[in-house]
Amino acid sequence: MGLLEGKTGIVFGVANKRSLAWAIAQALSREGMRLAFTYQGERLKDSVAALTSTLPDSLLLPCDVTNDAEVADVFGRVDAELGRLDSLVHSVAYAPKDDLENEFVNTSREGFKLAHDISAYSLVALTKAALPLFEKSGGGSVVALTYYGAEKAVEGYNLMGVAKASLEASVRYLAANLGPRNVRVNAISAGPVNTLAARGIKGFTGMLHHHAEKAPLRRNVELEEVGNAALFLVSPMSSGITGEVMFVDCGYNIVGL
Ligand code: NAP
């Protein structure tokens, strides 16, 4: 019997088979969790459906995380169709290309707002919408995806680093707020992986090479390793852990010189 048999979860952020969210979904499904997924806009619907329909009894719903009505609809449908909710995976981020590429000092007000809305505030909004369902299930586990650029200034990461700092602080405040309701909130700080979102970062290929050279394990992290770490954080194996940012980066963050 799988670790997550009889449990249900919702995964935000599958765009294609290289998405970190898809690696996580596969790990959760392998352990018996029934999953709901969301896609943003019609553009990706068919390709996301082709993936998610390969998992048993999955549900696929539209959701732009900046739209409160769509967020409310998603959790209404999850309640109606899955009847319970035990976990939420937040694997969503966006910043306008110009604001990532320009000098940081030239970040636009609009870009700053949008990046924080999609990449950080959405964690609060989604967790709030999931809360009544978590309470029905006796608790829940939330996992978000972040990057080292939240802690250190990483060339090319710019505005996204500031939004990730906000996301990581939101993880801690949500964990402190919701711990008494048996809801755990953690983040995985993943090393660089070549995904659709990553291609928006200028110099990303150089970043991959640099990480592989400097990381103690002398390589980049595999998608499956991020999936397995999320499985740990979702499962009862991590029942004593909340409010943490866990690095899954082949050790890159521990190295000084
Ligand atoms: P990805 O496959 O491109 O996933 C990003 C997802 O965010 C996409 O599904 C995208 O949907 C979704 N998204 C953007 N705006 C949205 C909105 N308004 N509403 C709903 N969904 C929205 O890239 P990924 O690398 O797996 O990214 C997943 C998470 O991991 C992100 O938080 C990212 O910052 C984080 N992360 C990535 C790396 C890396 O190196 N790849 C490292 C550390 C952390 P659309 O495509 O439809 O816009």
Short mmCIF file of N, CA and C in Angstrom, two decimals, residues 6-175:
data_model
loop_
_atom_site.label_atom_id
_atom_site.label_comp_id
_atom_site.label_asym_id
_atom_site.label_seq_id
_atom_site.Cartn_x
_atom_site.Cartn_y
_atom_site.Cartn_z
N GLY A 6 -5.64 6.82 -0.26
CA GLY A 6 -6.83 7.43 0.35
C GLY A 6 -6.72 8.93 0.51
N LYS A 7 -5.57 9.51 0.19
CA LYS A 7 -5.37 10.97 0.33
C LYS A 7 -5.58 11.66 -1.03
N THR A 8 -5.87 12.96 -0.96
CA THR A 8 -6.05 13.72 -2.20
C THR A 8 -5.19 14.99 -2.16
N GLY A 9 -4.86 15.47 -3.34
CA GLY A 9 -4.06 16.70 -3.41
C GLY A 9 -4.40 17.51 -4.65
N ILE A 10 -3.99 18.76 -4.63
CA ILE A 10 -4.15 19.62 -5.81
C ILE A 10 -2.79 20.21 -6.18
N VAL A 11 -2.51 20.20 -7.48
CA VAL A 11 -1.20 20.65 -7.97
C VAL A 11 -1.41 21.80 -8.95
N PHE A 12 -0.83 22.95 -8.60
CA PHE A 12 -0.87 24.14 -9.48
C PHE A 12 0.48 24.27 -10.17
N GLY A 13 0.49 24.38 -11.52
CA GLY A 13 1.74 24.71 -12.20
C GLY A 13 2.29 23.66 -13.14
N VAL A 14 1.44 22.70 -13.59
CA VAL A 14 1.93 21.80 -14.64
C VAL A 14 1.74 22.51 -15.98
N ALA A 15 2.85 22.76 -16.69
CA ALA A 15 2.76 23.33 -18.04
C ALA A 15 3.09 22.26 -19.07
N ASN A 16 4.06 21.41 -18.74
CA ASN A 16 4.45 20.32 -19.66
C ASN A 16 5.22 19.26 -18.88
N LYS A 17 5.77 18.28 -19.61
CA LYS A 17 6.39 17.15 -18.89
C LYS A 17 7.71 17.52 -18.20
N ARG A 18 8.27 18.69 -18.52
CA ARG A 18 9.48 19.15 -17.82
C ARG A 18 9.17 19.96 -16.55
N SER A 19 7.89 20.27 -16.34
CA SER A 19 7.52 21.09 -15.16
C SER A 19 7.87 20.39 -13.85
N LEU A 20 8.38 21.15 -12.89
CA LEU A 20 8.63 20.58 -11.56
C LEU A 20 7.32 20.02 -10.99
N ALA A 21 6.21 20.72 -11.26
CA ALA A 21 4.91 20.27 -10.75
C ALA A 21 4.56 18.88 -11.26
N TRP A 22 4.95 18.57 -12.50
CA TRP A 22 4.63 17.25 -13.05
C TRP A 22 5.49 16.17 -12.38
N ALA A 23 6.74 16.47 -12.11
CA ALA A 23 7.60 15.51 -11.40
C ALA A 23 7.02 15.24 -10.01
N ILE A 24 6.53 16.28 -9.37
CA ILE A 24 5.94 16.13 -8.03
C ILE A 24 4.67 15.30 -8.10
N ALA A 25 3.82 15.61 -9.10
CA ALA A 25 2.55 14.88 -9.25
C ALA A 25 2.81 13.39 -9.45
N GLN A 26 3.83 13.07 -10.25
CA GLN A 26 4.11 11.65 -10.50
C GLN A 26 4.53 10.93 -9.21
N ALA A 27 5.32 11.62 -8.39
CA ALA A 27 5.75 11.01 -7.12
C ALA A 27 4.55 10.82 -6.18
N LEU A 28 3.67 11.81 -6.11
CA LEU A 28 2.50 11.70 -5.21
C LEU A 28 1.55 10.62 -5.69
N SER A 29 1.34 10.57 -7.00
CA SER A 29 0.43 9.58 -7.58
C SER A 29 0.98 8.16 -7.38
N ARG A 30 2.29 8.02 -7.54
CA ARG A 30 2.93 6.71 -7.35
C ARG A 30 2.63 6.14 -5.96
N GLU A 31 2.50 7.04 -4.96
CA GLU A 31 2.22 6.60 -3.59
C GLU A 31 0.72 6.57 -3.28
N GLY A 32 -0.11 6.69 -4.33
CA GLY A 32 -1.54 6.45 -4.15
C GLY A 32 -2.40 7.69 -3.98
N MET A 33 -1.82 8.89 -4.06
CA MET A 33 -2.63 10.10 -3.88
C MET A 33 -3.47 10.39 -5.12
N ARG A 34 -4.74 10.71 -4.94
CA ARG A 34 -5.60 11.14 -6.05
C ARG A 34 -5.42 12.64 -6.24
N LEU A 35 -5.24 13.09 -7.49
CA LEU A 35 -4.84 14.48 -7.72
C LEU A 35 -5.80 15.28 -8.59
N ALA A 36 -5.94 16.55 -8.23
CA ALA A 36 -6.57 17.54 -9.10
C ALA A 36 -5.46 18.44 -9.63
N PHE A 37 -5.61 18.94 -10.85
CA PHE A 37 -4.63 19.82 -11.48
C PHE A 37 -5.34 21.06 -11.99
N THR A 38 -4.55 22.13 -12.18
CA THR A 38 -5.11 23.31 -12.83
C THR A 38 -4.24 23.70 -14.02
N TYR A 39 -4.83 24.39 -14.96
CA TYR A 39 -4.08 24.96 -16.09
C TYR A 39 -4.52 26.41 -16.23
N GLN A 40 -3.62 27.22 -16.81
CA GLN A 40 -3.95 28.63 -16.96
C GLN A 40 -4.29 28.93 -18.42
N GLY A 41 -5.55 29.20 -18.71
CA GLY A 41 -5.94 29.58 -20.07
C GLY A 41 -6.03 28.38 -21.01
N GLU A 42 -6.72 28.58 -22.14
CA GLU A 42 -6.99 27.48 -23.08
C GLU A 42 -5.73 27.00 -23.79
N ARG A 43 -4.74 27.91 -23.92
CA ARG A 43 -3.52 27.63 -24.68
C ARG A 43 -2.87 26.29 -24.29
N LEU A 44 -2.85 26.03 -22.99
CA LEU A 44 -2.13 24.84 -22.52
C LEU A 44 -3.06 23.67 -22.19
N LYS A 45 -4.38 23.92 -22.31
CA LYS A 45 -5.32 22.92 -21.80
C LYS A 45 -5.07 21.51 -22.37
N ASP A 46 -4.97 21.40 -23.70
CA ASP A 46 -4.86 20.07 -24.31
C ASP A 46 -3.57 19.36 -23.92
N SER A 47 -2.47 20.12 -23.90
CA SER A 47 -1.20 19.45 -23.58
C SER A 47 -1.15 19.04 -22.10
N VAL A 48 -1.73 19.87 -21.23
CA VAL A 48 -1.75 19.50 -19.81
C VAL A 48 -2.69 18.30 -19.62
N ALA A 49 -3.83 18.32 -20.32
CA ALA A 49 -4.80 17.20 -20.20
C ALA A 49 -4.17 15.89 -20.66
N ALA A 50 -3.34 15.96 -21.72
CA ALA A 50 -2.70 14.73 -22.22
C ALA A 50 -1.82 14.11 -21.14
N LEU A 51 -1.20 14.94 -20.32
CA LEU A 51 -0.36 14.42 -19.23
C LEU A 51 -1.21 13.93 -18.06
N THR A 52 -2.09 14.82 -17.58
CA THR A 52 -2.78 14.52 -16.31
C THR A 52 -3.74 13.34 -16.47
N SER A 53 -4.26 13.13 -17.70
CA SER A 53 -5.19 12.02 -17.89
C SER A 53 -4.49 10.66 -17.79
N THR A 54 -3.16 10.66 -17.75
CA THR A 54 -2.44 9.38 -17.59
C THR A 54 -2.43 8.94 -16.12
N LEU A 55 -2.84 9.82 -15.20
CA LEU A 55 -2.88 9.44 -13.78
C LEU A 55 -4.30 9.04 -13.39
N PRO A 56 -4.45 8.05 -12.53
CA PRO A 56 -5.78 7.52 -12.20
C PRO A 56 -6.70 8.55 -11.57
N ASP A 57 -7.94 8.64 -12.08
CA ASP A 57 -9.00 9.48 -11.49
C ASP A 57 -8.61 10.93 -11.29
N SER A 58 -7.77 11.49 -12.16
CA SER A 58 -7.36 12.88 -11.95
C SER A 58 -8.44 13.84 -12.44
N LEU A 59 -8.37 15.05 -11.93
CA LEU A 59 -9.33 16.09 -12.26
C LEU A 59 -8.54 17.27 -12.80
N LEU A 60 -9.05 17.93 -13.86
CA LEU A 60 -8.32 19.06 -14.44
C LEU A 60 -9.25 20.26 -14.52
N LEU A 61 -8.81 21.39 -13.94
CA LEU A 61 -9.67 22.57 -13.84
C LEU A 61 -8.92 23.83 -14.28
N PRO A 62 -9.62 24.81 -14.87
CA PRO A 62 -8.94 26.06 -15.24
C PRO A 62 -8.70 26.93 -14.01
N CYS A 63 -7.55 27.58 -13.95
CA CYS A 63 -7.32 28.55 -12.87
C CYS A 63 -6.15 29.47 -13.17
N ASP A 64 -6.47 30.75 -13.30
CA ASP A 64 -5.45 31.79 -13.30
C ASP A 64 -5.39 32.23 -11.84
N VAL A 65 -4.24 32.10 -11.19
CA VAL A 65 -4.17 32.34 -9.75
C VAL A 65 -4.38 33.81 -9.36
N THR A 66 -4.43 34.71 -10.34
CA THR A 66 -4.72 36.11 -10.02
C THR A 66 -6.23 36.38 -9.99
N ASN A 67 -7.02 35.35 -10.31
CA ASN A 67 -8.47 35.54 -10.44
C ASN A 67 -9.19 34.86 -9.27
N ASP A 68 -9.72 35.67 -8.34
CA ASP A 68 -10.34 35.13 -7.11
C ASP A 68 -11.52 34.22 -7.42
N ALA A 69 -12.30 34.58 -8.45
CA ALA A 69 -13.48 33.76 -8.77
C ALA A 69 -13.05 32.37 -9.26
N GLU A 70 -12.00 32.33 -10.08
CA GLU A 70 -11.51 31.03 -10.57
C GLU A 70 -10.94 30.20 -9.42
N VAL A 71 -10.25 30.87 -8.49
CA VAL A 71 -9.69 30.14 -7.34
C VAL A 71 -10.85 29.53 -6.52
N ALA A 72 -11.89 30.31 -6.29
CA ALA A 72 -13.03 29.81 -5.51
C ALA A 72 -13.70 28.63 -6.23
N ASP A 73 -13.86 28.75 -7.56
CA ASP A 73 -14.47 27.66 -8.34
C ASP A 73 -13.67 26.37 -8.22
N VAL A 74 -12.34 26.50 -8.31
CA VAL A 74 -11.48 25.31 -8.26
C VAL A 74 -11.73 24.54 -6.96
N PHE A 75 -11.73 25.25 -5.83
CA PHE A 75 -11.86 24.53 -4.56
C PHE A 75 -13.29 24.02 -4.35
N GLY A 76 -14.28 24.72 -4.93
CA GLY A 76 -15.67 24.22 -4.91
C GLY A 76 -15.75 22.88 -5.65
N ARG A 77 -15.11 22.83 -6.83
CA ARG A 77 -15.13 21.59 -7.63
C ARG A 77 -14.36 20.47 -6.92
N VAL A 78 -13.25 20.82 -6.29
CA VAL A 78 -12.48 19.79 -5.58
C VAL A 78 -13.32 19.21 -4.45
N ASP A 79 -14.02 20.08 -3.74
CA ASP A 79 -14.89 19.64 -2.65
C ASP A 79 -15.96 18.69 -3.20
N ALA A 80 -16.59 19.11 -4.30
CA ALA A 80 -17.69 18.31 -4.86
C ALA A 80 -17.19 16.97 -5.40
N GLU A 81 -16.03 16.99 -6.04
CA GLU A 81 -15.60 15.77 -6.76
C GLU A 81 -14.63 14.89 -5.99
N LEU A 82 -13.78 15.48 -5.14
CA LEU A 82 -12.84 14.64 -4.38
C LEU A 82 -13.30 14.45 -2.94
N GLY A 83 -14.12 15.39 -2.45
CA GLY A 83 -14.72 15.23 -1.12
C GLY A 83 -13.79 15.55 0.05
N ARG A 84 -12.50 15.65 -0.20
CA ARG A 84 -11.54 15.98 0.86
C ARG A 84 -10.29 16.55 0.20
N LEU A 85 -9.43 17.17 1.01
CA LEU A 85 -8.16 17.66 0.46
C LEU A 85 -7.09 17.55 1.55
N ASP A 86 -5.97 16.93 1.18
CA ASP A 86 -4.90 16.72 2.14
C ASP A 86 -3.63 17.50 1.80
N SER A 87 -3.51 17.92 0.53
CA SER A 87 -2.28 18.66 0.21
C SER A 87 -2.47 19.60 -0.97
N LEU A 88 -1.59 20.60 -1.00
CA LEU A 88 -1.61 21.61 -2.06
C LEU A 88 -0.17 21.86 -2.50
N VAL A 89 0.08 21.75 -3.78
CA VAL A 89 1.42 22.02 -4.31
C VAL A 89 1.34 23.30 -5.14
N HIS A 90 2.15 24.29 -4.73
CA HIS A 90 2.19 25.59 -5.41
C HIS A 90 3.49 25.64 -6.21
N SER A 91 3.36 25.55 -7.55
CA SER A 91 4.55 25.51 -8.41
C SER A 91 4.36 26.51 -9.55
N VAL A 92 4.06 27.73 -9.14
CA VAL A 92 3.65 28.79 -10.06
C VAL A 92 4.52 30.02 -9.86
N ALA A 93 5.00 30.58 -10.94
CA ALA A 93 5.76 31.83 -10.83
C ALA A 93 5.74 32.56 -12.16
N TYR A 94 5.82 33.89 -12.08
CA TYR A 94 5.89 34.70 -13.30
C TYR A 94 6.45 36.08 -12.97
N ALA A 95 7.29 36.58 -13.88
CA ALA A 95 7.70 38.00 -13.85
C ALA A 95 7.86 38.43 -15.30
N PRO A 96 7.47 39.67 -15.63
CA PRO A 96 7.60 40.12 -17.01
C PRO A 96 9.05 40.07 -17.48
N LYS A 97 9.21 39.66 -18.76
CA LYS A 97 10.55 39.46 -19.33
C LYS A 97 11.44 40.70 -19.17
N ASP A 98 10.89 41.88 -19.46
CA ASP A 98 11.70 43.11 -19.37
C ASP A 98 12.23 43.32 -17.96
N ASP A 99 11.37 43.02 -16.99
CA ASP A 99 11.78 43.24 -15.60
C ASP A 99 12.81 42.23 -15.13
N LEU A 100 12.87 41.08 -15.80
CA LEU A 100 13.93 40.11 -15.47
C LEU A 100 15.23 40.49 -16.14
N GLU A 101 15.11 41.05 -17.35
CA GLU A 101 16.32 41.31 -18.15
C GLU A 101 16.97 42.66 -17.89
N ASN A 102 16.14 43.65 -17.55
CA ASN A 102 16.70 44.99 -17.32
C ASN A 102 17.53 45.02 -16.05
N GLU A 103 18.29 46.10 -15.89
CA GLU A 103 18.98 46.31 -14.61
C GLU A 103 17.92 46.30 -13.50
N PHE A 104 18.22 45.73 -12.35
CA PHE A 104 17.21 45.61 -11.28
C PHE A 104 16.64 46.96 -10.88
N VAL A 105 17.49 47.98 -10.91
CA VAL A 105 17.05 49.31 -10.47
C VAL A 105 15.93 49.85 -11.36
N ASN A 106 15.80 49.31 -12.57
CA ASN A 106 14.75 49.78 -13.48
C ASN A 106 13.48 48.94 -13.43
N THR A 107 13.34 48.08 -12.43
CA THR A 107 12.12 47.26 -12.29
C THR A 107 10.89 48.17 -12.28
N SER A 108 9.87 47.80 -13.07
CA SER A 108 8.67 48.65 -13.14
C SER A 108 7.72 48.36 -11.98
N ARG A 109 6.92 49.36 -11.63
CA ARG A 109 5.94 49.20 -10.56
C ARG A 109 4.95 48.10 -10.92
N GLU A 110 4.47 48.12 -12.18
CA GLU A 110 3.48 47.13 -12.62
C GLU A 110 4.08 45.72 -12.59
N GLY A 111 5.33 45.62 -13.10
CA GLY A 111 5.99 44.31 -13.11
C GLY A 111 6.19 43.77 -11.69
N PHE A 112 6.58 44.66 -10.80
CA PHE A 112 6.80 44.29 -9.39
C PHE A 112 5.51 43.73 -8.78
N LYS A 113 4.40 44.46 -9.06
CA LYS A 113 3.11 44.04 -8.49
C LYS A 113 2.68 42.68 -9.05
N LEU A 114 2.81 42.54 -10.38
CA LEU A 114 2.35 41.31 -11.03
C LEU A 114 3.19 40.10 -10.56
N ALA A 115 4.50 40.28 -10.51
CA ALA A 115 5.38 39.17 -10.09
C ALA A 115 5.03 38.73 -8.67
N HIS A 116 4.77 39.70 -7.79
CA HIS A 116 4.43 39.35 -6.41
C HIS A 116 3.04 38.74 -6.31
N ASP A 117 2.12 39.22 -7.13
CA ASP A 117 0.75 38.68 -7.11
C ASP A 117 0.77 37.21 -7.51
N ILE A 118 1.40 36.91 -8.67
CA ILE A 118 1.39 35.53 -9.19
C ILE A 118 2.32 34.61 -8.39
N SER A 119 3.49 35.12 -8.02
CA SER A 119 4.52 34.22 -7.48
C SER A 119 4.50 34.12 -5.96
N ALA A 120 3.88 35.07 -5.26
CA ALA A 120 3.92 35.03 -3.79
C ALA A 120 2.51 35.11 -3.18
N TYR A 121 1.75 36.17 -3.54
CA TYR A 121 0.42 36.30 -2.91
C TYR A 121 -0.45 35.07 -3.20
N SER A 122 -0.28 34.49 -4.39
CA SER A 122 -1.11 33.33 -4.75
C SER A 122 -0.98 32.21 -3.72
N LEU A 123 0.17 32.08 -3.08
CA LEU A 123 0.30 31.02 -2.06
C LEU A 123 -0.68 31.28 -0.91
N VAL A 124 -0.81 32.54 -0.53
CA VAL A 124 -1.72 32.90 0.56
C VAL A 124 -3.17 32.67 0.11
N ALA A 125 -3.49 33.14 -1.10
CA ALA A 125 -4.87 33.02 -1.61
C ALA A 125 -5.28 31.55 -1.76
N LEU A 126 -4.38 30.74 -2.29
CA LEU A 126 -4.73 29.32 -2.51
C LEU A 126 -4.84 28.58 -1.18
N THR A 127 -3.96 28.91 -0.25
CA THR A 127 -4.01 28.23 1.06
C THR A 127 -5.30 28.61 1.79
N LYS A 128 -5.67 29.88 1.67
CA LYS A 128 -6.93 30.33 2.31
C LYS A 128 -8.12 29.56 1.72
N ALA A 129 -8.13 29.42 0.41
CA ALA A 129 -9.26 28.73 -0.25
C ALA A 129 -9.26 27.24 0.08
N ALA A 130 -8.07 26.67 0.33
CA ALA A 130 -7.99 25.24 0.64
C ALA A 130 -8.35 24.94 2.10
N LEU A 131 -8.27 25.95 2.96
CA LEU A 131 -8.37 25.74 4.41
C LEU A 131 -9.63 25.00 4.86
N PRO A 132 -10.83 25.38 4.38
CA PRO A 132 -12.03 24.64 4.84
C PRO A 132 -11.95 23.16 4.49
N LEU A 133 -11.34 22.85 3.33
CA LEU A 133 -11.20 21.44 2.94
C LEU A 133 -10.17 20.72 3.79
N PHE A 134 -9.06 21.40 4.09
CA PHE A 134 -8.06 20.81 4.97
C PHE A 134 -8.69 20.51 6.34
N GLU A 135 -9.49 21.46 6.83
CA GLU A 135 -10.09 21.29 8.16
C GLU A 135 -11.01 20.08 8.18
N LYS A 136 -11.73 19.88 7.05
CA LYS A 136 -12.60 18.69 6.93
C LYS A 136 -11.79 17.40 6.98
N SER A 137 -10.54 17.46 6.46
CA SER A 137 -9.68 16.26 6.42
C SER A 137 -8.84 16.12 7.68
N GLY A 138 -8.97 17.07 8.62
CA GLY A 138 -8.19 16.99 9.86
C GLY A 138 -6.80 17.60 9.75
N GLY A 139 -6.53 18.29 8.65
CA GLY A 139 -5.22 18.96 8.49
C GLY A 139 -4.78 18.92 7.04
N GLY A 140 -3.59 19.46 6.78
CA GLY A 140 -3.12 19.47 5.39
C GLY A 140 -1.65 19.81 5.31
N SER A 141 -1.09 19.61 4.11
CA SER A 141 0.31 19.97 3.88
C SER A 141 0.41 20.76 2.59
N VAL A 142 1.06 21.92 2.69
CA VAL A 142 1.25 22.81 1.53
C VAL A 142 2.74 22.83 1.20
N VAL A 143 3.05 22.71 -0.09
CA VAL A 143 4.45 22.77 -0.52
C VAL A 143 4.58 23.79 -1.65
N ALA A 144 5.53 24.72 -1.51
CA ALA A 144 5.77 25.73 -2.55
C ALA A 144 7.18 25.54 -3.10
N LEU A 145 7.43 26.08 -4.28
CA LEU A 145 8.75 25.95 -4.93
C LEU A 145 9.44 27.30 -4.94
N THR A 146 10.70 27.30 -4.47
CA THR A 146 11.45 28.54 -4.44
C THR A 146 12.86 28.31 -4.97
N TYR A 147 13.68 29.36 -4.94
CA TYR A 147 15.06 29.27 -5.45
C TYR A 147 15.97 30.14 -4.58
N TYR A 148 17.25 29.75 -4.52
CA TYR A 148 18.33 30.41 -3.78
C TYR A 148 18.38 31.92 -3.99
N GLY A 149 17.94 32.40 -5.16
CA GLY A 149 17.92 33.84 -5.46
C GLY A 149 17.03 34.63 -4.51
N ALA A 150 16.25 33.94 -3.65
CA ALA A 150 15.47 34.62 -2.61
C ALA A 150 16.40 35.12 -1.50
N GLU A 151 17.52 34.40 -1.30
CA GLU A 151 18.42 34.70 -0.16
C GLU A 151 19.62 35.52 -0.59
N LYS A 152 20.13 35.24 -1.78
CA LYS A 152 21.35 35.90 -2.27
C LYS A 152 21.03 36.56 -3.60
N ALA A 153 21.77 37.61 -3.93
CA ALA A 153 21.58 38.27 -5.23
C ALA A 153 22.21 37.39 -6.31
N VAL A 154 21.38 36.84 -7.16
CA VAL A 154 21.85 35.95 -8.23
C VAL A 154 21.68 36.68 -9.56
N GLU A 155 22.77 36.80 -10.30
CA GLU A 155 22.73 37.55 -11.57
C GLU A 155 21.63 37.00 -12.48
N GLY A 156 20.79 37.88 -13.01
CA GLY A 156 19.75 37.47 -13.94
C GLY A 156 18.44 37.10 -13.27
N TYR A 157 18.46 36.86 -11.94
CA TYR A 157 17.22 36.41 -11.27
C TYR A 157 16.36 37.61 -10.83
N ASN A 158 17.05 38.70 -10.48
CA ASN A 158 16.41 40.02 -10.30
C ASN A 158 15.06 39.99 -9.58
N LEU A 159 14.02 40.54 -10.24
CA LEU A 159 12.70 40.67 -9.62
C LEU A 159 12.18 39.34 -9.08
N MET A 160 12.49 38.24 -9.77
CA MET A 160 11.98 36.95 -9.29
C MET A 160 12.57 36.61 -7.92
N GLY A 161 13.81 37.04 -7.67
CA GLY A 161 14.42 36.79 -6.36
C GLY A 161 13.67 37.52 -5.25
N VAL A 162 13.22 38.72 -5.53
CA VAL A 162 12.48 39.50 -4.53
C VAL A 162 11.11 38.86 -4.28
N ALA A 163 10.48 38.40 -5.36
CA ALA A 163 9.17 37.72 -5.20
C ALA A 163 9.35 36.40 -4.44
N LYS A 164 10.46 35.71 -4.66
CA LYS A 164 10.69 34.44 -3.93
C LYS A 164 10.98 34.72 -2.45
N ALA A 165 11.61 35.84 -2.14
CA ALA A 165 11.83 36.19 -0.74
C ALA A 165 10.47 36.39 -0.06
N SER A 166 9.56 37.02 -0.77
CA SER A 166 8.21 37.22 -0.24
C SER A 166 7.49 35.88 -0.09
N LEU A 167 7.68 35.00 -1.07
CA LEU A 167 7.07 33.66 -0.99
C LEU A 167 7.60 32.91 0.24
N GLU A 168 8.91 32.96 0.46
CA GLU A 168 9.50 32.22 1.59
C GLU A 168 9.02 32.78 2.93
N ALA A 169 8.90 34.11 3.01
CA ALA A 169 8.37 34.71 4.25
C ALA A 169 6.91 34.31 4.42
N SER A 170 6.17 34.24 3.32
CA SER A 170 4.75 33.82 3.40
C SER A 170 4.65 32.38 3.90
N VAL A 171 5.59 31.53 3.48
CA VAL A 171 5.61 30.14 3.97
C VAL A 171 5.71 30.14 5.50
N ARG A 172 6.62 30.96 6.03
CA ARG A 172 6.81 30.98 7.50
C ARG A 172 5.58 31.54 8.22
N TYR A 173 5.02 32.63 7.69
CA TYR A 173 3.85 33.23 8.36
C TYR A 173 2.63 32.32 8.26
N LEU A 174 2.44 31.66 7.12
CA LEU A 174 1.31 30.73 7.00
C LEU A 174 1.50 29.55 7.96
N ALA A 175 2.75 29.06 8.04
CA ALA A 175 3.02 27.92 8.92
C ALA A 175 2.72 28.29 10.37
#
